[in-house]
Amino acid sequence: MGANKLFGTNGIRGLTNKELTPEMAVKIGSAIGTFFKKKNLLLGHDARTSGPMFAKAVTASLVATGCNVYFAGMAPTPALQYAIKNHCIDGGVIITASHNPPEYNGIKVIWKDGIEISHEQEIEIEKIYFEGKQVFAEWNKLGATHELPTVNDEYVEAIKKHVDVSEIARKKIHVVVDTANSVGSLAAPRLLRELNCKVTTINANIDGTFPGRMPEPRPENLTELARIVRAVDADLGVAFDGDADRAIFVDEKGEIHWGDKTFALIEKEFLIRNPNEKIVTPVSSSTLVKDVADAYSGEIVWTKVGSVTVSQTMKAIKAKLGGEENGGVFYGPHQAVRDGSMTTALILEIMAKAGKTLSQLIAEQPQYFIEKGKIECPEDKKDKVLQKLLGQVQGLNISTIDGVKIWFEDKSSILIRPSGTEPIYRLYAEAKSPEKARKLVEEYSLKLEKILKTL
């Protein structure tokens, strides 16, 4: 949150009681309420300790602007998004900081179709907030509050409509679920039991301090999950982030896979059933996603990094599938947003129908190795660095949708982009060997450092 800027890549986020206070939440809530003009709004939160506090602050300010609030309590973000659409509510506010550590919280604003509002709509809310243009209701025209306690039940039922329940049930798949002590616990284990899976849970008690692991499902946070999958001889493991819209999978050998490998499995299955469809994915995704589209007559639409951009692009071009390398899968027939439990059900269906293990399915794909890096870069120098870098890579096969991505003849590639949330440049390299991927990160990190020295 900077000068005249509230929204980041994905909603508003900040350190509780430092960058994001209850006073600010009231002010933000009244700006959101003014934007929605006395409409009906759903409100829910994740498991963070500050969730109820911010929920009450935002509820008060929405009611003050004449909006009616349907309070859903604690639930996964995709369950709340589904409820907005399912109950024909005009929009929603979700109190979550997704994968951030426990001391953070945030506010996401959702449109009536269950998708996060567009960047243009975010700017409208920022304008109301910074210019103090909040409009409050008369004392006798305040909004009302209602309870909506059924969102998690409805969400689980909705997911089951999109997969072959009997096929999955027949296979009695053993899944270890790591819900990061957060809201994934309220839906995923139950969904899996209703799909007749044998379920082992870890970090499944709700605890906003996240004692089990940090809420971002990165490989270094999932070593315990991988160990338990092997120890109990499970068929696979799945880990969610703090608001359960992303899912990262571990195969039966305890191998942790980045999201594009499992997304590519879903993409292949989807394109076999729906050839010639568009697949929406950020430029940070693996070439693997393009390989699958080429092999099964799909068309890739590249976007900037950020789940809101993927959802909004899907909406604009009526695409039915999107995916990100961080474990976000957007399954349009259900809803065009990231959804960890829906993703899990789709992976189980693929395994059940193929009669293969997750490691076998992933081994059948073209293999790429990914290396990541980052270089510190002050905010005010980000644009100048990008311009200089573009000057140096002219003539190569590049995309400038988000930072710069370079594709090389040998199927290796590198994406160099300024972070939307931190004063750094991120580097994502990919190649047919880990050595080549590492070399690309080193080579372009050096280029960035040299450019920075000249500025």
Coordinates of C-alpha atoms in Angstrom, one line a residue:
M1 CA 0.0 0.0 0.0
G2 CA 1.7 3.2 -1.2
A3 CA 0.6 6.7 -1.9
N4 CA -2.8 6.6 -3.7
K5 CA -2.5 2.8 -4.0
L6 CA -4.4 0.3 -1.9
F7 CA -4.6 -2.8 -4.1
G8 CA -1.6 -4.9 -5.0
T9 CA -1.3 -7.9 -7.3
N10 CA -4.1 -9.6 -5.4
G11 CA -6.3 -7.5 -3.2
I12 CA -5.2 -5.2 -0.3
R13 CA -2.6 -6.7 2.1
G14 CA -0.6 -5.4 5.1
L15 CA 0.9 -6.2 8.5
T16 CA -1.9 -6.4 11.1
N17 CA -2.2 -3.2 13.2
K18 CA 0.9 -1.8 11.5
E19 CA 0.1 -1.4 7.7
L20 CA -3.5 -2.5 8.0
T21 CA -5.4 -1.3 11.1
P22 CA -9.1 -1.6 12.1
E23 CA -9.5 2.1 11.5
M24 CA -8.2 1.7 7.9
A25 CA -10.4 -1.3 7.4
V26 CA -13.5 0.8 8.4
K27 CA -12.4 3.5 5.9
I28 CA -11.7 0.9 3.1
G29 CA -15.0 -0.9 3.9
S30 CA -16.9 2.4 3.6
A31 CA -15.2 3.0 0.2
I32 CA -16.2 -0.5 -1.0
G33 CA -19.7 0.1 0.3
T34 CA -20.0 3.4 -1.5
F35 CA -18.7 1.7 -4.7
F36 CA -21.4 -1.0 -4.5
K37 CA -24.2 1.5 -3.8
K38 CA -26.4 -0.1 -1.1
K39 CA -26.2 -3.6 -2.6
N40 CA -26.2 -7.0 -0.9
L41 CA -22.6 -8.3 -0.1
L42 CA -21.2 -11.5 1.2
L43 CA -18.5 -11.4 3.8
G44 CA -16.2 -14.1 5.1
H45 CA -12.6 -14.7 6.3
D46 CA -9.8 -17.2 6.6
A47 CA -8.3 -18.6 9.8
R48 CA -6.0 -15.7 10.7
T49 CA -6.2 -14.4 14.3
S50 CA -7.1 -10.9 13.1
G51 CA -9.9 -12.2 10.7
P52 CA -12.9 -11.7 13.1
M53 CA -11.6 -8.2 14.1
F54 CA -11.3 -7.0 10.5
A55 CA -14.6 -8.8 9.5
K56 CA -16.4 -6.8 12.2
A57 CA -14.8 -3.5 11.2
V58 CA -15.6 -4.0 7.5
T59 CA -19.2 -5.2 8.3
A60 CA -19.8 -2.1 10.3
S61 CA -18.7 0.2 7.5
L62 CA -20.6 -1.7 4.8
V63 CA -23.8 -1.4 6.9
A64 CA -23.1 2.3 7.5
T65 CA -23.1 2.9 3.7
G66 CA -26.5 1.1 3.4
C67 CA -25.2 -2.3 2.1
N68 CA -26.8 -5.5 3.4
V69 CA -24.1 -8.0 4.7
Y70 CA -24.5 -11.8 4.4
F71 CA -21.9 -13.1 6.9
A72 CA -20.5 -16.5 5.9
G73 CA -17.9 -16.8 8.7
M74 CA -14.8 -18.8 8.1
A75 CA -14.4 -20.5 4.7
P76 CA -12.0 -21.1 1.8
T77 CA -11.9 -18.1 -0.6
P78 CA -13.2 -20.2 -3.5
A79 CA -16.2 -21.4 -1.3
L80 CA -17.1 -17.7 -0.7
Q81 CA -16.7 -16.9 -4.4
Y82 CA -19.0 -19.8 -5.3
A83 CA -21.6 -18.7 -2.8
I84 CA -21.7 -15.1 -4.2
K85 CA -22.6 -16.6 -7.6
N86 CA -24.8 -19.4 -6.3
H87 CA -27.0 -17.0 -4.1
C88 CA -27.1 -14.2 -6.7
I89 CA -25.4 -11.8 -4.3
D90 CA -24.2 -8.5 -5.8
G91 CA -20.6 -8.9 -4.6
G92 CA -18.4 -9.8 -1.7
V93 CA -15.5 -8.9 0.6
I94 CA -13.1 -11.6 1.7
I95 CA -10.7 -11.0 4.7
T96 CA -7.6 -13.0 3.8
A97 CA -3.9 -12.6 3.1
S98 CA -3.8 -15.8 1.2
H99 CA -0.3 -17.3 1.4
N100 CA 1.3 -14.5 3.5
P101 CA 2.7 -15.3 7.0
P102 CA 0.3 -15.1 10.0
E103 CA 1.0 -11.5 11.0
Y104 CA -0.5 -10.2 7.7
N105 CA -4.1 -9.8 6.7
G106 CA -5.9 -8.4 3.6
I107 CA -9.1 -7.5 1.9
K108 CA -10.3 -9.0 -1.5
V109 CA -13.3 -7.5 -3.3
I110 CA -15.4 -9.8 -5.4
W111 CA -17.9 -9.0 -8.2
K112 CA -21.3 -10.7 -8.5
D113 CA -19.9 -13.4 -10.8
G114 CA -17.6 -14.6 -8.0
I115 CA -14.5 -13.2 -9.7
E116 CA -12.2 -10.5 -8.1
I117 CA -13.0 -7.0 -9.3
S118 CA -11.1 -5.7 -12.3
H119 CA -8.1 -3.3 -11.9
E120 CA -10.4 -0.5 -13.3
Q121 CA -12.9 -1.1 -10.5
E122 CA -10.0 -1.2 -7.9
I123 CA -9.0 2.3 -9.1
E124 CA -12.6 3.5 -8.5
I125 CA -12.5 2.2 -4.9
E126 CA -9.1 3.8 -4.4
K127 CA -10.4 7.1 -5.7
I128 CA -13.3 7.1 -3.2
Y129 CA -10.9 6.1 -0.4
F130 CA -8.2 8.7 -1.0
E131 CA -10.5 11.5 -1.9
G132 CA -12.8 10.8 1.1
K133 CA -15.8 10.4 -1.1
Q134 CA -17.5 7.8 1.1
V135 CA -21.3 8.2 1.1
F136 CA -23.1 7.1 4.3
A137 CA -26.7 6.1 4.7
E138 CA -29.3 8.0 6.8
W139 CA -29.9 6.6 10.3
N140 CA -33.1 4.8 9.2
K141 CA -31.6 3.5 5.9
L142 CA -28.7 1.5 7.3
G143 CA -28.0 -1.9 5.9
A144 CA -29.0 -5.2 7.6
T145 CA -26.8 -8.2 8.5
H146 CA -27.8 -11.8 7.9
E147 CA -26.0 -15.1 8.5
L148 CA -25.1 -17.4 5.6
P149 CA -23.8 -20.5 7.4
T150 CA -24.1 -23.0 4.5
V151 CA -21.3 -21.9 2.2
N152 CA -18.9 -24.8 2.8
D153 CA -21.6 -27.5 2.4
E154 CA -22.8 -26.0 -0.9
Y155 CA -19.2 -25.7 -2.2
V156 CA -18.4 -29.3 -1.6
E157 CA -21.6 -30.4 -3.4
A158 CA -20.8 -28.1 -6.3
I159 CA -17.4 -29.6 -6.9
K160 CA -18.7 -33.1 -7.0
K161 CA -21.0 -32.2 -10.0
H162 CA -17.8 -31.7 -12.2
V163 CA -16.1 -35.0 -11.7
D164 CA -17.0 -38.7 -12.1
V165 CA -17.7 -39.5 -8.4
S166 CA -18.3 -43.2 -8.9
E167 CA -15.1 -43.6 -10.9
I168 CA -13.0 -41.9 -8.2
A169 CA -14.9 -43.8 -5.4
R170 CA -14.1 -47.2 -6.9
K171 CA -10.3 -46.6 -6.7
K172 CA -10.3 -45.8 -2.9
I173 CA -7.4 -43.4 -3.3
H174 CA -5.3 -42.7 -0.2
V175 CA -4.7 -38.9 0.1
V176 CA -2.6 -37.0 2.7
V177 CA -4.1 -33.5 3.0
D178 CA -2.0 -30.6 4.5
T179 CA -4.4 -27.7 5.0
A180 CA -1.8 -25.4 6.7
N181 CA -4.0 -25.0 9.9
S182 CA -6.4 -22.9 7.8
V183 CA -9.7 -22.9 6.0
G184 CA -8.8 -25.7 3.6
S185 CA -9.7 -28.0 6.6
L186 CA -13.4 -26.9 6.3
A187 CA -13.9 -28.4 2.9
A188 CA -11.1 -30.5 1.4
P189 CA -11.0 -33.5 3.9
R190 CA -14.8 -33.8 3.7
L191 CA -14.9 -33.6 -0.1
L192 CA -12.3 -36.4 -0.3
R193 CA -14.2 -38.6 2.2
E194 CA -17.3 -38.1 0.1
L195 CA -15.3 -39.2 -3.0
N196 CA -14.5 -42.4 -1.0
C197 CA -10.9 -41.6 -0.5
K198 CA -8.9 -42.7 2.5
V199 CA -7.9 -39.4 4.1
T200 CA -5.0 -38.7 6.4
T201 CA -4.8 -35.1 7.5
I202 CA -1.9 -33.0 8.8
N203 CA -2.0 -29.4 10.1
A204 CA -5.8 -29.7 9.9
N205 CA -6.7 -28.1 13.2
I206 CA -7.7 -24.4 12.6
D207 CA -5.0 -22.2 14.2
G208 CA -4.4 -18.6 12.9
T209 CA -0.8 -18.7 14.1
F210 CA -0.1 -21.4 11.5
P211 CA 2.0 -23.6 13.8
G212 CA 2.4 -26.5 11.3
R213 CA 4.0 -24.6 8.4
M214 CA 3.9 -21.3 6.7
P215 CA 0.8 -20.9 4.5
E216 CA 2.6 -20.8 1.2
P217 CA 2.8 -24.3 -0.3
R218 CA 6.4 -24.0 -1.5
P219 CA 8.5 -27.2 -1.7
E220 CA 10.7 -26.1 1.3
N221 CA 7.5 -25.9 3.4
L222 CA 6.2 -29.3 2.3
T223 CA 9.0 -31.7 3.5
E224 CA 6.8 -33.0 6.3
L225 CA 3.9 -33.8 3.9
A226 CA 6.3 -35.6 1.5
R227 CA 7.7 -37.7 4.4
I228 CA 4.2 -38.6 5.6
V229 CA 3.0 -39.6 2.1
R230 CA 5.9 -42.1 2.0
A231 CA 5.5 -43.2 5.6
V232 CA 1.8 -44.1 5.3
D233 CA 2.2 -45.4 1.8
A234 CA -0.4 -42.9 0.4
D235 CA -1.2 -42.5 -3.3
L236 CA -0.6 -38.8 -3.2
G237 CA -0.4 -35.7 -1.0
V238 CA -2.0 -32.3 -1.5
A239 CA -1.1 -29.0 0.3
F240 CA -3.2 -25.8 0.3
D241 CA -2.3 -22.2 0.9
G242 CA -3.9 -20.0 3.6
D243 CA -7.2 -19.4 1.8
A244 CA -7.2 -22.8 0.0
D245 CA -7.4 -21.5 -3.6
R246 CA -4.1 -23.1 -4.6
A247 CA -3.1 -26.8 -4.4
I248 CA 0.4 -28.3 -4.7
F249 CA 0.8 -32.0 -5.1
V250 CA 3.2 -34.6 -3.9
D251 CA 3.3 -38.0 -5.7
E252 CA 3.4 -41.4 -4.1
K253 CA 7.2 -41.4 -4.0
G254 CA 7.3 -38.2 -1.9
E255 CA 8.3 -36.0 -4.9
I256 CA 6.9 -32.4 -4.7
H257 CA 5.7 -31.0 -8.1
W258 CA 5.4 -27.4 -9.1
G259 CA 1.9 -26.4 -10.2
D260 CA 2.4 -26.4 -13.9
K261 CA 3.1 -30.1 -14.0
T262 CA -0.2 -30.9 -12.4
F263 CA -2.0 -28.2 -14.4
A264 CA -0.6 -29.7 -17.6
L265 CA -2.3 -33.0 -16.7
I266 CA -5.7 -31.2 -16.2
E267 CA -5.1 -29.2 -19.4
K268 CA -4.4 -32.4 -21.5
E269 CA -7.6 -34.1 -20.2
F270 CA -9.6 -30.9 -20.8
L271 CA -8.3 -30.5 -24.4
I272 CA -9.0 -34.2 -25.2
R273 CA -12.6 -33.5 -24.3
N274 CA -12.7 -29.9 -25.7
P275 CA -10.3 -29.5 -28.6
N276 CA -9.5 -26.0 -30.0
E277 CA -10.2 -24.3 -26.7
K278 CA -8.2 -21.4 -25.3
I279 CA -6.0 -22.0 -22.3
V280 CA -5.1 -18.9 -20.2
T281 CA -1.8 -18.8 -18.3
P282 CA 0.7 -16.2 -17.1
V283 CA 4.1 -15.8 -18.9
S284 CA 5.7 -17.3 -15.7
S285 CA 4.2 -20.7 -16.7
S286 CA 6.3 -23.6 -18.0
T287 CA 6.8 -24.2 -21.8
L288 CA 5.2 -27.6 -20.8
V289 CA 1.8 -25.9 -20.8
K290 CA 2.4 -24.7 -24.4
D291 CA 3.7 -28.2 -25.4
V292 CA 0.4 -29.8 -24.2
A293 CA -1.7 -27.2 -26.0
D294 CA 0.3 -27.8 -29.2
A295 CA -0.1 -31.6 -28.9
Y296 CA -3.8 -31.5 -28.2
S297 CA -4.9 -28.6 -30.4
G298 CA -5.4 -26.0 -27.8
E299 CA -4.5 -22.3 -28.0
I300 CA -2.4 -20.6 -25.3
V301 CA -3.3 -17.0 -24.3
W302 CA -0.4 -15.6 -22.2
T303 CA -1.1 -13.0 -19.6
K304 CA 0.7 -10.9 -17.0
V305 CA 1.4 -12.7 -13.7
G306 CA -1.5 -12.5 -11.2
S307 CA -4.6 -14.5 -10.6
V308 CA -6.9 -11.6 -11.1
T309 CA -5.5 -11.1 -14.6
V310 CA -6.0 -14.8 -15.5
S311 CA -9.7 -14.7 -14.2
Q312 CA -10.4 -11.4 -16.0
T313 CA -8.9 -12.7 -19.2
M314 CA -10.9 -15.9 -19.1
K315 CA -14.0 -13.8 -18.5
A316 CA -13.2 -11.5 -21.4
I317 CA -12.5 -14.2 -24.0
K318 CA -14.9 -16.8 -22.5
A319 CA -12.1 -19.3 -21.9
K320 CA -12.9 -22.4 -19.7
L321 CA -9.5 -23.2 -18.3
G322 CA -6.6 -21.3 -16.8
G323 CA -3.6 -22.2 -14.6
E324 CA -0.5 -20.9 -12.9
E325 CA 2.8 -22.5 -11.8
N326 CA 2.1 -21.8 -8.1
G327 CA -0.8 -24.3 -8.0
G328 CA -3.7 -22.1 -9.1
V329 CA -6.1 -23.8 -11.5
F330 CA -9.1 -21.9 -12.8
Y331 CA -11.7 -24.5 -14.0
G332 CA -14.3 -22.4 -15.8
P333 CA -17.2 -25.0 -15.8
H334 CA -17.2 -24.7 -12.0
Q335 CA -15.9 -21.1 -11.6
A336 CA -13.2 -19.0 -13.4
V337 CA -11.1 -18.5 -10.2
R338 CA -8.4 -20.5 -8.5
D339 CA -9.8 -23.3 -6.5
G340 CA -7.7 -25.8 -4.5
S341 CA -10.4 -28.4 -3.8
M342 CA -11.7 -28.4 -7.4
T343 CA -8.1 -28.9 -8.6
T344 CA -7.7 -31.8 -6.2
A345 CA -10.9 -33.5 -7.5
L346 CA -9.8 -33.1 -11.1
I347 CA -6.4 -34.7 -10.4
L348 CA -8.1 -37.6 -8.6
E349 CA -10.4 -38.1 -11.5
I350 CA -7.4 -38.2 -14.0
M351 CA -5.6 -40.8 -11.8
A352 CA -8.8 -42.9 -11.4
K353 CA -9.6 -43.0 -15.1
A354 CA -6.0 -43.6 -16.2
G355 CA -5.4 -46.2 -13.5
K356 CA -1.9 -44.7 -13.1
T357 CA 0.0 -43.2 -10.2
L358 CA 0.7 -39.5 -10.1
S359 CA 4.4 -40.1 -10.7
Q360 CA 3.7 -42.2 -13.8
L361 CA 1.4 -39.5 -15.2
I362 CA 3.9 -36.7 -14.7
A363 CA 6.8 -38.9 -16.1
E364 CA 4.8 -39.1 -19.4
Q365 CA 5.1 -35.3 -19.9
P366 CA 7.9 -33.4 -21.6
Q367 CA 10.4 -32.8 -18.8
Y368 CA 11.7 -29.3 -17.9
F369 CA 13.8 -28.1 -15.0
I370 CA 13.0 -24.8 -13.2
E371 CA 15.3 -22.5 -11.4
K372 CA 14.3 -19.3 -9.7
G373 CA 16.3 -16.3 -8.6
K374 CA 15.8 -12.7 -7.4
I375 CA 17.8 -9.5 -7.4
E376 CA 17.2 -6.5 -5.2
C377 CA 16.1 -3.4 -7.1
P378 CA 14.7 -0.1 -5.7
E379 CA 11.1 0.7 -6.9
D380 CA 12.2 3.9 -8.7
K381 CA 14.7 2.0 -10.8
K382 CA 12.5 -0.9 -11.9
D383 CA 11.4 0.8 -15.2
K384 CA 14.9 2.0 -16.1
V385 CA 16.3 -1.5 -15.6
L386 CA 13.6 -3.0 -17.8
Q387 CA 14.3 -0.5 -20.6
K388 CA 18.0 -1.2 -20.6
L389 CA 17.5 -4.9 -20.5
L390 CA 15.1 -4.7 -23.5
G391 CA 17.8 -2.9 -25.4
Q392 CA 20.2 -5.7 -24.7
V393 CA 17.9 -8.6 -25.8
Q394 CA 16.6 -7.1 -29.1
G395 CA 16.6 -9.6 -31.9
L396 CA 15.8 -12.6 -29.5
N397 CA 12.4 -14.3 -29.4
I398 CA 10.8 -12.2 -26.6
S399 CA 7.5 -11.3 -25.0
T400 CA 7.0 -8.1 -23.0
I401 CA 3.6 -8.9 -21.5
D402 CA 5.1 -8.8 -18.0
G403 CA 8.7 -7.8 -17.7
V404 CA 10.5 -9.7 -20.4
K405 CA 10.4 -13.4 -21.3
I406 CA 13.0 -14.8 -23.7
W407 CA 12.5 -18.2 -25.5
F408 CA 15.6 -19.9 -26.9
E409 CA 16.0 -22.4 -29.7
D410 CA 16.8 -25.3 -27.4
K411 CA 13.3 -24.9 -25.6
S412 CA 14.9 -23.2 -22.6
S413 CA 13.5 -19.8 -21.5
I414 CA 13.8 -17.1 -18.9
L415 CA 11.3 -14.6 -17.5
I416 CA 12.7 -11.5 -15.8
R417 CA 10.0 -9.4 -14.2
P418 CA 9.8 -6.7 -11.5
S419 CA 7.9 -8.0 -8.5
G420 CA 4.5 -6.3 -7.9
T421 CA 4.8 -6.6 -4.1
E422 CA 8.5 -6.2 -3.2
P423 CA 11.6 -4.1 -4.3
I424 CA 13.1 -7.0 -6.3
Y425 CA 13.3 -8.5 -9.8
R426 CA 12.3 -12.1 -10.1
L427 CA 13.9 -14.6 -12.5
Y428 CA 12.3 -17.8 -13.6
A429 CA 14.4 -20.0 -15.9
E430 CA 13.5 -23.3 -17.4
A431 CA 15.5 -25.8 -19.5
K432 CA 15.8 -29.4 -20.4
S433 CA 18.6 -29.8 -17.8
P434 CA 18.9 -28.2 -14.3
E435 CA 22.5 -27.0 -15.2
K436 CA 21.2 -25.0 -18.1
A437 CA 18.3 -23.5 -16.0
R438 CA 20.8 -22.5 -13.3
K439 CA 23.2 -21.0 -15.9
L440 CA 20.4 -18.8 -17.3
V441 CA 19.5 -17.5 -13.8
E442 CA 23.2 -16.7 -13.1
E443 CA 23.8 -15.1 -16.5
Y444 CA 20.7 -12.8 -16.4
S445 CA 21.3 -12.0 -12.7
L446 CA 24.7 -10.7 -13.7
K447 CA 23.2 -8.6 -16.5
L448 CA 20.7 -7.0 -14.1
E449 CA 23.5 -6.3 -11.5
K450 CA 25.6 -4.6 -14.3
I451 CA 22.6 -2.5 -15.4
L452 CA 21.9 -1.5 -11.8
K453 CA 25.5 -0.3 -11.4
T454 CA 25.1 2.0 -14.4
L455 CA 22.0 3.7 -13.0

